[in-house]
PDB file of C-alpha atoms in Angstrom:
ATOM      1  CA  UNK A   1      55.103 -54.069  21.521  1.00  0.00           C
ATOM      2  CA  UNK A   2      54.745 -56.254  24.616  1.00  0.00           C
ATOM      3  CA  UNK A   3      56.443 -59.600  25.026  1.00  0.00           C
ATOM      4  CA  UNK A   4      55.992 -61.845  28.062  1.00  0.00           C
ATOM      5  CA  UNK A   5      58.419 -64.727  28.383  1.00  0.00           C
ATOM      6  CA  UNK A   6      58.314 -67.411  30.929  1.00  0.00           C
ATOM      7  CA  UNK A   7      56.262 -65.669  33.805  1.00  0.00           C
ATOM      8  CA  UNK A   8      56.319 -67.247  36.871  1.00  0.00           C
ATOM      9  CA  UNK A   9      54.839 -66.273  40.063  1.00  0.00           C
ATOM     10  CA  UNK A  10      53.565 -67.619  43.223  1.00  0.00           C
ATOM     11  CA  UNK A  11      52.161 -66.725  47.014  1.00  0.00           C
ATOM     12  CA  UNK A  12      53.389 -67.682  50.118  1.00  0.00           C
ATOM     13  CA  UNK A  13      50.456 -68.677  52.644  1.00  0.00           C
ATOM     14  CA  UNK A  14      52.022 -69.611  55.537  1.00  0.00           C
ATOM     15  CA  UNK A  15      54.062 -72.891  54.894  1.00  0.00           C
ATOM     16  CA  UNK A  16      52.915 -73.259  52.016  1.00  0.00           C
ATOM     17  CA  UNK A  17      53.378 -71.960  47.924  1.00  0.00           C
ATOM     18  CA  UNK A  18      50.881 -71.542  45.637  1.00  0.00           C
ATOM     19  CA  UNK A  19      52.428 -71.139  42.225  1.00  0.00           C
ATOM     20  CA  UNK A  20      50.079 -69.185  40.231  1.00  0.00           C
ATOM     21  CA  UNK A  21      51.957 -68.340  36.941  1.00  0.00           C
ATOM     22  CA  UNK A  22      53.895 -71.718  35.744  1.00  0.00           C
ATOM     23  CA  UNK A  23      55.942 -70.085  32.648  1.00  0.00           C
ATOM     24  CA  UNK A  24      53.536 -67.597  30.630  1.00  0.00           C
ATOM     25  CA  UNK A  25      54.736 -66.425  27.029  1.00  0.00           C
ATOM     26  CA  UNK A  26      53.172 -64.812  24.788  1.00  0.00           C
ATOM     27  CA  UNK A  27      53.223 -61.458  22.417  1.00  0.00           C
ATOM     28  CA  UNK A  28      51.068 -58.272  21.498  1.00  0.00           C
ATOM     29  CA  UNK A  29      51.903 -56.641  18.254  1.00  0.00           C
ATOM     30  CA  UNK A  30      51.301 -52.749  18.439  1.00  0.00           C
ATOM     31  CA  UNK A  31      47.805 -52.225  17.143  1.00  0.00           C
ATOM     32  CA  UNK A  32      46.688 -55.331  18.010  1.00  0.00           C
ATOM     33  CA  UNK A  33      43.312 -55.722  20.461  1.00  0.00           C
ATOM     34  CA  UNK A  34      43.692 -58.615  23.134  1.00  0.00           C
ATOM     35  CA  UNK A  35      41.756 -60.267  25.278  1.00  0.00           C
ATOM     36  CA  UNK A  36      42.528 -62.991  28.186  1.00  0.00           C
ATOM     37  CA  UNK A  37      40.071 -65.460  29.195  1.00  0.00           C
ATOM     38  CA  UNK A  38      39.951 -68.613  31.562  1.00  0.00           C
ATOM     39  CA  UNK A  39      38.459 -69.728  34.678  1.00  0.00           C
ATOM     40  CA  UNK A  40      38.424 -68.145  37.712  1.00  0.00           C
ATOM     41  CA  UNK A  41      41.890 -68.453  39.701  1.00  0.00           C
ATOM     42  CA  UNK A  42      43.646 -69.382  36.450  1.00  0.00           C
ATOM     43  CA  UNK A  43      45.781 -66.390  36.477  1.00  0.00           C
ATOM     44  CA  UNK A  44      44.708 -63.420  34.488  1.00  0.00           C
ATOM     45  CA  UNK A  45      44.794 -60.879  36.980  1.00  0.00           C
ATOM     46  CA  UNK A  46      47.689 -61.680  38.427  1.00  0.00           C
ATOM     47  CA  UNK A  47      49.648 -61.875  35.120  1.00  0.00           C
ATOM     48  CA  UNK A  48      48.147 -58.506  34.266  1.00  0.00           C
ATOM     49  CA  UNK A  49      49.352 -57.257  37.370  1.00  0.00           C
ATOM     50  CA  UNK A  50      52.855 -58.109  36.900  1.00  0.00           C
ATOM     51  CA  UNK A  51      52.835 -56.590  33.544  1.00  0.00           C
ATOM     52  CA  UNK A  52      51.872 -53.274  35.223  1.00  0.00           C
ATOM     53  CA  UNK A  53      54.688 -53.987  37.941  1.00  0.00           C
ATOM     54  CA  UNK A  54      52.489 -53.977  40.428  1.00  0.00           C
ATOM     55  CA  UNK A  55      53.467 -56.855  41.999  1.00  0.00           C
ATOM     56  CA  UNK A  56      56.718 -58.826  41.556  1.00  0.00           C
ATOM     57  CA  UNK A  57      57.303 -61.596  39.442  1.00  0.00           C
ATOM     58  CA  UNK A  58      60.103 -64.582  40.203  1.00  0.00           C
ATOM     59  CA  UNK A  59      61.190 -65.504  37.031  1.00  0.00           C
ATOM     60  CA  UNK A  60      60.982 -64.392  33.496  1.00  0.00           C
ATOM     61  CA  UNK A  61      61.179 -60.783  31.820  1.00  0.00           C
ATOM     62  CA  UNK A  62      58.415 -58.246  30.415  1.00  0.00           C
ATOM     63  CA  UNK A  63      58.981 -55.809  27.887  1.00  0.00           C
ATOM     64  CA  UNK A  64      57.416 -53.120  26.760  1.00  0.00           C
ATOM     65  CA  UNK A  65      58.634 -51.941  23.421  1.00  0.00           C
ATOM     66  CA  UNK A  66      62.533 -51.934  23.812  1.00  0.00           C
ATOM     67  CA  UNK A  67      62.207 -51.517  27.701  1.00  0.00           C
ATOM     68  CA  UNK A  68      62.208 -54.127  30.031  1.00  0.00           C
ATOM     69  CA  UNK A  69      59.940 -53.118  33.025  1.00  0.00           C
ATOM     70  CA  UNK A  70      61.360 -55.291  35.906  1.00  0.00           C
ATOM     71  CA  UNK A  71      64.693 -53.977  35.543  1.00  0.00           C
ATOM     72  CA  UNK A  72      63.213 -50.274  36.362  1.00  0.00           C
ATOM     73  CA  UNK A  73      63.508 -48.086  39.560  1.00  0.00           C
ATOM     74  CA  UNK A  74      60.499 -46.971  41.127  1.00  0.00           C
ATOM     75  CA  UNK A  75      60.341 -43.242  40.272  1.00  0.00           C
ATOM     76  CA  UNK A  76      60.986 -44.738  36.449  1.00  0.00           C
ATOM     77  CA  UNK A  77      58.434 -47.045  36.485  1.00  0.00           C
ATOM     78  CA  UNK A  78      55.595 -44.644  37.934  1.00  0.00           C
ATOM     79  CA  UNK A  79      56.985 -42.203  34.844  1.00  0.00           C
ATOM     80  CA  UNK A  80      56.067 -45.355  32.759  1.00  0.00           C
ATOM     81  CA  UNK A  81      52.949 -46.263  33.944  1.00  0.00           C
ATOM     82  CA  UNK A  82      51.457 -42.819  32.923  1.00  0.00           C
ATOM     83  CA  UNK A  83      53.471 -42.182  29.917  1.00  0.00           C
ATOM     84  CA  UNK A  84      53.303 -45.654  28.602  1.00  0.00           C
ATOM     85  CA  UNK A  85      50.561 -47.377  30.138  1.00  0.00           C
ATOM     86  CA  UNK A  86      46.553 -47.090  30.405  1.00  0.00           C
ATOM     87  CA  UNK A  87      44.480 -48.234  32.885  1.00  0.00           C
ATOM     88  CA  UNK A  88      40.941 -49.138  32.632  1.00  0.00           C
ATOM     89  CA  UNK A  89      39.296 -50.854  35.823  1.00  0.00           C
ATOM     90  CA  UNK A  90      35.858 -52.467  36.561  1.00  0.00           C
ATOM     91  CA  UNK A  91      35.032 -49.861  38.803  1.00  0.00           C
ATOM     92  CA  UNK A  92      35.573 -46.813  36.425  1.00  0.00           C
ATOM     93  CA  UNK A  93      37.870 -45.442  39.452  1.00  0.00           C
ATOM     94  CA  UNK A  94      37.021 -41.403  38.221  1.00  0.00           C
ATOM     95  CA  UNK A  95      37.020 -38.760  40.743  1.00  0.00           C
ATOM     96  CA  UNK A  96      33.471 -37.513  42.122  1.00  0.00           C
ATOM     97  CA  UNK A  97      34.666 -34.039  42.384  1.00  0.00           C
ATOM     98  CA  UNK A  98      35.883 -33.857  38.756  1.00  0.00           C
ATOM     99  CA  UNK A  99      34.217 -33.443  35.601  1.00  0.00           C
ATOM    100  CA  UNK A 100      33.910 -36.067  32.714  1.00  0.00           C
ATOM    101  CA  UNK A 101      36.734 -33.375  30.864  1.00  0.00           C
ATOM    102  CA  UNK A 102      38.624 -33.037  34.130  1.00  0.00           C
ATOM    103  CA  UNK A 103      38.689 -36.730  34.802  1.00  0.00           C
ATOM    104  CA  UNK A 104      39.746 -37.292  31.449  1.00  0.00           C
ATOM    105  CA  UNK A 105      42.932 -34.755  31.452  1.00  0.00           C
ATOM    106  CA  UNK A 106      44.321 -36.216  35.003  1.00  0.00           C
ATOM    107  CA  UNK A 107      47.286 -37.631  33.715  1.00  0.00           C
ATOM    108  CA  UNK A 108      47.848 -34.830  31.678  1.00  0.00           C
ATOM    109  CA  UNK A 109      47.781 -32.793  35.150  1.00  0.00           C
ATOM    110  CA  UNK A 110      49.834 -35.070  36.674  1.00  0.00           C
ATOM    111  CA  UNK A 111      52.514 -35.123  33.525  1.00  0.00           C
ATOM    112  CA  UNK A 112      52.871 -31.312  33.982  1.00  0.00           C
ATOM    113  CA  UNK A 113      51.493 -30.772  30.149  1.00  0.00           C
ATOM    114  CA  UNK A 114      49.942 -27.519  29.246  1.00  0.00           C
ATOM    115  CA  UNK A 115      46.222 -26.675  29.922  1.00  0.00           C
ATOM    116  CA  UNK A 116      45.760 -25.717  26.060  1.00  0.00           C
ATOM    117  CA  UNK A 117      47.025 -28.966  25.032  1.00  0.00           C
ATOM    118  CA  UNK A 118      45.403 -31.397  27.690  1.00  0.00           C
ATOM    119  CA  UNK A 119      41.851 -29.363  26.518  1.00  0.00           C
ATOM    120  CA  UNK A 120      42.245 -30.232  23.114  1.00  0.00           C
ATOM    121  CA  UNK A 121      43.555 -33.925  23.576  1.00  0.00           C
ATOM    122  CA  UNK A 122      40.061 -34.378  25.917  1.00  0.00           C
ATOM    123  CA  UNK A 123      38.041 -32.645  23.752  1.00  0.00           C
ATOM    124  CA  UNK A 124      38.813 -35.193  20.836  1.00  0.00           C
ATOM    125  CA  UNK A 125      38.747 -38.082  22.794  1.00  0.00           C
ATOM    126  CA  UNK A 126      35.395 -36.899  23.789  1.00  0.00           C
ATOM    127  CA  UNK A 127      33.948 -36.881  19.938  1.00  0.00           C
ATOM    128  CA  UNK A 128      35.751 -40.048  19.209  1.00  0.00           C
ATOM    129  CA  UNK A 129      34.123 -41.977  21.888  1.00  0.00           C
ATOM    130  CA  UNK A 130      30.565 -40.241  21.385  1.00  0.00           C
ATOM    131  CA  UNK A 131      30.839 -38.629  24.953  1.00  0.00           C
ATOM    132  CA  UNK A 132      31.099 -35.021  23.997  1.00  0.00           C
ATOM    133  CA  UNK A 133      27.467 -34.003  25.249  1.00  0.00           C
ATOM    134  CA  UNK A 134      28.779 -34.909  29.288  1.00  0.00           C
ATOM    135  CA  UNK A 135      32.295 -33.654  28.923  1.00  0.00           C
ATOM    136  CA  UNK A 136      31.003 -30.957  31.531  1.00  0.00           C
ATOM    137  CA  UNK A 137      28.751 -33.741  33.840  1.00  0.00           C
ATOM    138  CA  UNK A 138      30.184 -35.139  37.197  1.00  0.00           C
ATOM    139  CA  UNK A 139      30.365 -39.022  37.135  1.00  0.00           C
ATOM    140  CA  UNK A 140      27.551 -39.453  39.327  1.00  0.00           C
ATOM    141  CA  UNK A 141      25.092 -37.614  36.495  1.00  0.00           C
ATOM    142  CA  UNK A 142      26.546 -40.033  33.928  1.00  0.00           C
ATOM    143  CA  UNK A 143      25.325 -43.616  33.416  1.00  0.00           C
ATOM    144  CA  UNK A 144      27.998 -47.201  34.327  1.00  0.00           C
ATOM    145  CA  UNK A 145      28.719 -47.342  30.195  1.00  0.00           C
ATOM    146  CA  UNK A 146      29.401 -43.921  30.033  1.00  0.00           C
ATOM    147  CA  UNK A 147      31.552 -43.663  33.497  1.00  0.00           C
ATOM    148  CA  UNK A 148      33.595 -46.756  31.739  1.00  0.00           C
ATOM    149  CA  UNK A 149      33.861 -44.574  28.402  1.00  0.00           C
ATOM    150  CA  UNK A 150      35.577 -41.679  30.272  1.00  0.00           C
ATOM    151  CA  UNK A 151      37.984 -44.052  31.925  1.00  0.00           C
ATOM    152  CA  UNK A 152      38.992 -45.174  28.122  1.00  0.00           C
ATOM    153  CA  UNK A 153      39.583 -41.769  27.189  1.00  0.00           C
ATOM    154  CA  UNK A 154      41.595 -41.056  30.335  1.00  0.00           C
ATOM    155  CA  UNK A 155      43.698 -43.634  29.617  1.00  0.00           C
ATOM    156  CA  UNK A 156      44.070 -43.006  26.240  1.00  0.00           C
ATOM    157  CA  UNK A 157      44.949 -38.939  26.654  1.00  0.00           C
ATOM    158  CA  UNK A 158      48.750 -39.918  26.268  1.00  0.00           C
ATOM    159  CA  UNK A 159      48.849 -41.663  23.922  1.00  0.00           C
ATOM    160  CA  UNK A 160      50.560 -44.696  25.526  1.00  0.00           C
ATOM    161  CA  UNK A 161      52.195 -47.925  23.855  1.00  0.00           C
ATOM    162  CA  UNK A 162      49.471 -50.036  25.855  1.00  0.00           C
ATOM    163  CA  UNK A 163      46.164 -50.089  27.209  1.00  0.00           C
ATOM    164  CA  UNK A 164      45.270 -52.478  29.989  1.00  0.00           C
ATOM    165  CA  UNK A 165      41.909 -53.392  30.830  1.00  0.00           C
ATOM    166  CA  UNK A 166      40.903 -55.257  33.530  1.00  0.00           C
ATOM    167  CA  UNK A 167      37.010 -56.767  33.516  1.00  0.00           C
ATOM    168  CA  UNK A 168      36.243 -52.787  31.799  1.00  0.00           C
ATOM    169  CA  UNK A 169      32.181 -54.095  30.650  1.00  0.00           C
ATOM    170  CA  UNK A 170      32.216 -56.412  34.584  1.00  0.00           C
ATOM    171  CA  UNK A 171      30.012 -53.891  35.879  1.00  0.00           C
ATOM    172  CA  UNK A 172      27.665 -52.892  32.892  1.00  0.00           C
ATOM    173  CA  UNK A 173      24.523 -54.102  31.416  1.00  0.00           C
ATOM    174  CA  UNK A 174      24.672 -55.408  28.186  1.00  0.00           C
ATOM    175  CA  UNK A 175      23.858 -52.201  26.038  1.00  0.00           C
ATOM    176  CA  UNK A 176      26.809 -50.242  28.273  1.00  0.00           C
ATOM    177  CA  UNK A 177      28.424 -53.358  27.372  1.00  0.00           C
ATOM    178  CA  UNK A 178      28.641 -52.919  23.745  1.00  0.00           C
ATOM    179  CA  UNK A 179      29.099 -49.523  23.591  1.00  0.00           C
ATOM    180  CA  UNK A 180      32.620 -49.485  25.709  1.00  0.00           C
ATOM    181  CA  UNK A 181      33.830 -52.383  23.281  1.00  0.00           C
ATOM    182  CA  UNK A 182      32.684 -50.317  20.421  1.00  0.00           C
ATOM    183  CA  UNK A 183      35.099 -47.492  22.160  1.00  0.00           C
ATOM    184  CA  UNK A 184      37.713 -50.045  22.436  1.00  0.00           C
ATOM    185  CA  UNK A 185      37.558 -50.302  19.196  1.00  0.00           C
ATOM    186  CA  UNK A 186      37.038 -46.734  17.830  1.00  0.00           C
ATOM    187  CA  UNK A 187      40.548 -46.217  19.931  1.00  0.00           C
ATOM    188  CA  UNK A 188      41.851 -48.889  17.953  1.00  0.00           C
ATOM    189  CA  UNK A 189      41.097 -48.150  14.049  1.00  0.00           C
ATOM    190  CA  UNK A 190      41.265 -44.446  14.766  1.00  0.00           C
ATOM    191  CA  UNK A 191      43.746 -44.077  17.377  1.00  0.00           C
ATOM    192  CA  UNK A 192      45.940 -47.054  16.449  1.00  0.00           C
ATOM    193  CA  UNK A 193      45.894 -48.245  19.921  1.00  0.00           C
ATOM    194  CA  UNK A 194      46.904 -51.590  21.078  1.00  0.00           C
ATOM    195  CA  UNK A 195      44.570 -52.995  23.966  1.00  0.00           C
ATOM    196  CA  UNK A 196      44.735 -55.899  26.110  1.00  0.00           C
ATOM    197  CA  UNK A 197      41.822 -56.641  27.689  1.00  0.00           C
ATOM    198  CA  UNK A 198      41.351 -59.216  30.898  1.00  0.00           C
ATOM    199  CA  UNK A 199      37.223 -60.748  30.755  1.00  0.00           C
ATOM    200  CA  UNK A 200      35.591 -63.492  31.668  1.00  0.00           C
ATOM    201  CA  UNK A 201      32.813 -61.602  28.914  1.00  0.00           C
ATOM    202  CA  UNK A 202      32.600 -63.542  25.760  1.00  0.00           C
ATOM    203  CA  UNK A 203      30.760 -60.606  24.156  1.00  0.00           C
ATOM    204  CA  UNK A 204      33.711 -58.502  24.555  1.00  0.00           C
ATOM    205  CA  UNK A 205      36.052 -60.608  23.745  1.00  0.00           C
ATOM    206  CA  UNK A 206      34.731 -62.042  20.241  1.00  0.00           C
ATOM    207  CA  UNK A 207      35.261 -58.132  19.091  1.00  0.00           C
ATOM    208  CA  UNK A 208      39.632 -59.110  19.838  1.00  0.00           C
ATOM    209  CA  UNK A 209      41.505 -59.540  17.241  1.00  0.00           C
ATOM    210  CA  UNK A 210      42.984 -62.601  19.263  1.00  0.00           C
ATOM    211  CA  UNK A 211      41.930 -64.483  22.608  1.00  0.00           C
ATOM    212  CA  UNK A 212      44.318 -66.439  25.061  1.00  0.00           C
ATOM    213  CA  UNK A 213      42.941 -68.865  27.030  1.00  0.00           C
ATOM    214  CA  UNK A 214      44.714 -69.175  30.568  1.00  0.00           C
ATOM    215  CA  UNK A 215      44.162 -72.091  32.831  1.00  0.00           C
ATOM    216  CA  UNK A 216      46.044 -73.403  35.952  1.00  0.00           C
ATOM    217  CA  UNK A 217      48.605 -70.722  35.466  1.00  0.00           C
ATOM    218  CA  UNK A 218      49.325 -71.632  31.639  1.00  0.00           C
ATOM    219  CA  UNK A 219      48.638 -70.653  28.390  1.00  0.00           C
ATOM    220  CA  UNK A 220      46.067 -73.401  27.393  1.00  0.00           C
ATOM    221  CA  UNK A 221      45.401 -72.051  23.993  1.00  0.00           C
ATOM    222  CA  UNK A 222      44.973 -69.027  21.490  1.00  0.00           C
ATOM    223  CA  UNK A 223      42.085 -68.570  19.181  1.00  0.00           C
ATOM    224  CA  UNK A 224      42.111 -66.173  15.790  1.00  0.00           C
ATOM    225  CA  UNK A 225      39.334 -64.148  15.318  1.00  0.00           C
ATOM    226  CA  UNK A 226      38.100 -65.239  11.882  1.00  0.00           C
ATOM    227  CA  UNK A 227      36.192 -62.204  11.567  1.00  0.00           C
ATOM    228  CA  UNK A 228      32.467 -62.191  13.001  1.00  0.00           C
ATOM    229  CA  UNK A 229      32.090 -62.076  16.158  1.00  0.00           C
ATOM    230  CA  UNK A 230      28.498 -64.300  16.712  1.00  0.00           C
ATOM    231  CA  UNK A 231      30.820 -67.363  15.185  1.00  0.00           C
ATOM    232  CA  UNK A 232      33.768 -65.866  17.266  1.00  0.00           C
ATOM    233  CA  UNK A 233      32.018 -65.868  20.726  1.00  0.00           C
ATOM    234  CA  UNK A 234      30.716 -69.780  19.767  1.00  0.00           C
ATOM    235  CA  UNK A 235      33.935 -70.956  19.549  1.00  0.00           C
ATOM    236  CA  UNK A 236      35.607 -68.833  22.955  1.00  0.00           C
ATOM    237  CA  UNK A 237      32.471 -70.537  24.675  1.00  0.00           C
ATOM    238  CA  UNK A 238      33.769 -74.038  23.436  1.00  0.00           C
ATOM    239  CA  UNK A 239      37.178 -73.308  23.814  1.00  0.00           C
ATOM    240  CA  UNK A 240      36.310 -72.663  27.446  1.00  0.00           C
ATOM    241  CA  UNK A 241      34.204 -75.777  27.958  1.00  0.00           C
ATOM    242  CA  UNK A 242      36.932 -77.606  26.742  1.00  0.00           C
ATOM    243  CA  UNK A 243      39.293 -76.047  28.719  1.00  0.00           C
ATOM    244  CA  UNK A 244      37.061 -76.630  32.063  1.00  0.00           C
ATOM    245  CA  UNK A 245      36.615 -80.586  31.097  1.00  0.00           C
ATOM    246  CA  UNK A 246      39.912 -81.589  30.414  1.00  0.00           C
ATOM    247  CA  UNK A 247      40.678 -80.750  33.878  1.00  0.00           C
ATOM    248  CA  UNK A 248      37.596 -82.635  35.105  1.00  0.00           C
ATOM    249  CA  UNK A 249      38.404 -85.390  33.065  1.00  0.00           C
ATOM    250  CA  UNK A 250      42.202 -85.505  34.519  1.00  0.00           C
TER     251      UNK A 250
END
């Protein structure tokens, strides 16, 4: 489904280069739900942004399915990124003036896709994610958990190969919290979607079926979800320690 092999990217500041990807690898199998953790600076973002191609990468390749993204033109790639690709941001990014429906059927709109069938497509995603009672409620009447619940829907309307999530619960309490992972997951088992997920949350991440840990710019390690999350999140949270002390030991 996705396959990342030998990433590299850095910054120029000035003089200076600050290499911030140092040869990431690693694969998502369709169906499969995700999740990236690591300190701060230790590049998740960045690596999710090159898999979205919104930002260049130096060396490696990124494929998605049997297409290799960097090797795209630009009109191809934005046909990608809404055919292919969902997005799901920390700050919900929905339009005020649109309904919860509305905001959900955008990239229908934008695809060109019939009204009829856009309707429908919302409409379900609505009663799969338990949001049906404020399809017809503007974003500000909605609460943060149920703003982040739309965005999953509106990224999931067309049915692309891959969802990507970046920080989706960053904003939310801890209820909101659990109710967009259990979305994540409703998307998964009934949708057969395959999520990957960017969090420094260790809640929403022991719900993954897998967890890399990034740090300086490499793949550190990857942990197996064994199947309950409370023993799942224990050993992310010592994973990370570890992580964190083997640099301070160094």
């Amino acid at each position: 489904m996705l396959s990342v092999q030998n990433l590299h990217k850095s910054y120029q500041v000035g003089n200076a280069t600050y290499e911030v990807l140092k040869g990431v690898s690693f694969e998502i199998e369709q169906g499969e739900f995700v999740a990236v953790m690591g300190p701060s600076g230790s590049g998740k973002t960045t690596m999710l942004n090159c898999i979205s191609c919104y930002i260049p990468f130096e060396q490696g390749n990124i494929s998605l399915g049997d297409i290799r993204l960097a090797s795209l033109d630009e009109n191809t790639l934005a046909d990608v990124r809404n055919q292919k690709l969902g997005f799901v941001f920390q700050d919900f990014m929905l339009l005020d003036g649109l309904t919860v429906r509305e905001n959900i059927m955008l990239p229908r709109i934008i695809s060109g896709k019939s009204i009829r069938g856009m309707e429908e497509a919302a409409d379900n995603l609505c009663a799969i994610l338990g949001i049906s009672h404020i399809r017809g409620k503007y974003p500000a009447e909605v609460s943060g958990g149920e703003r982040q619940r739309t965005a999953v829907a509106r990224a999931l309307v067309n049915n692309p190969l891959l969802i990507l999530a970046d920080e989706p619960t960053g904003n939310l309490d801890s209820k909101s919290s659990a109710a967009v992972i259990r979305s994540f997951k409703q998307a998964q088992q009934s949708l057969g979607a395959t999520i990957f997920m960017v969090t420094h949350d260790s809640f929403a991440a022991s719900h993954c079926d897998r967890v890399i840990i990034m740090k300086d710019g490499v793949v550190h390690s990857t942990l197996q979800n064994p199947g309950v999350p409370s023993q799942f999140q224990d050993a992310l949270l010592a994973a990370l320690k570890n992580a964190m002390n083997e640099g301070e030991a160094a």
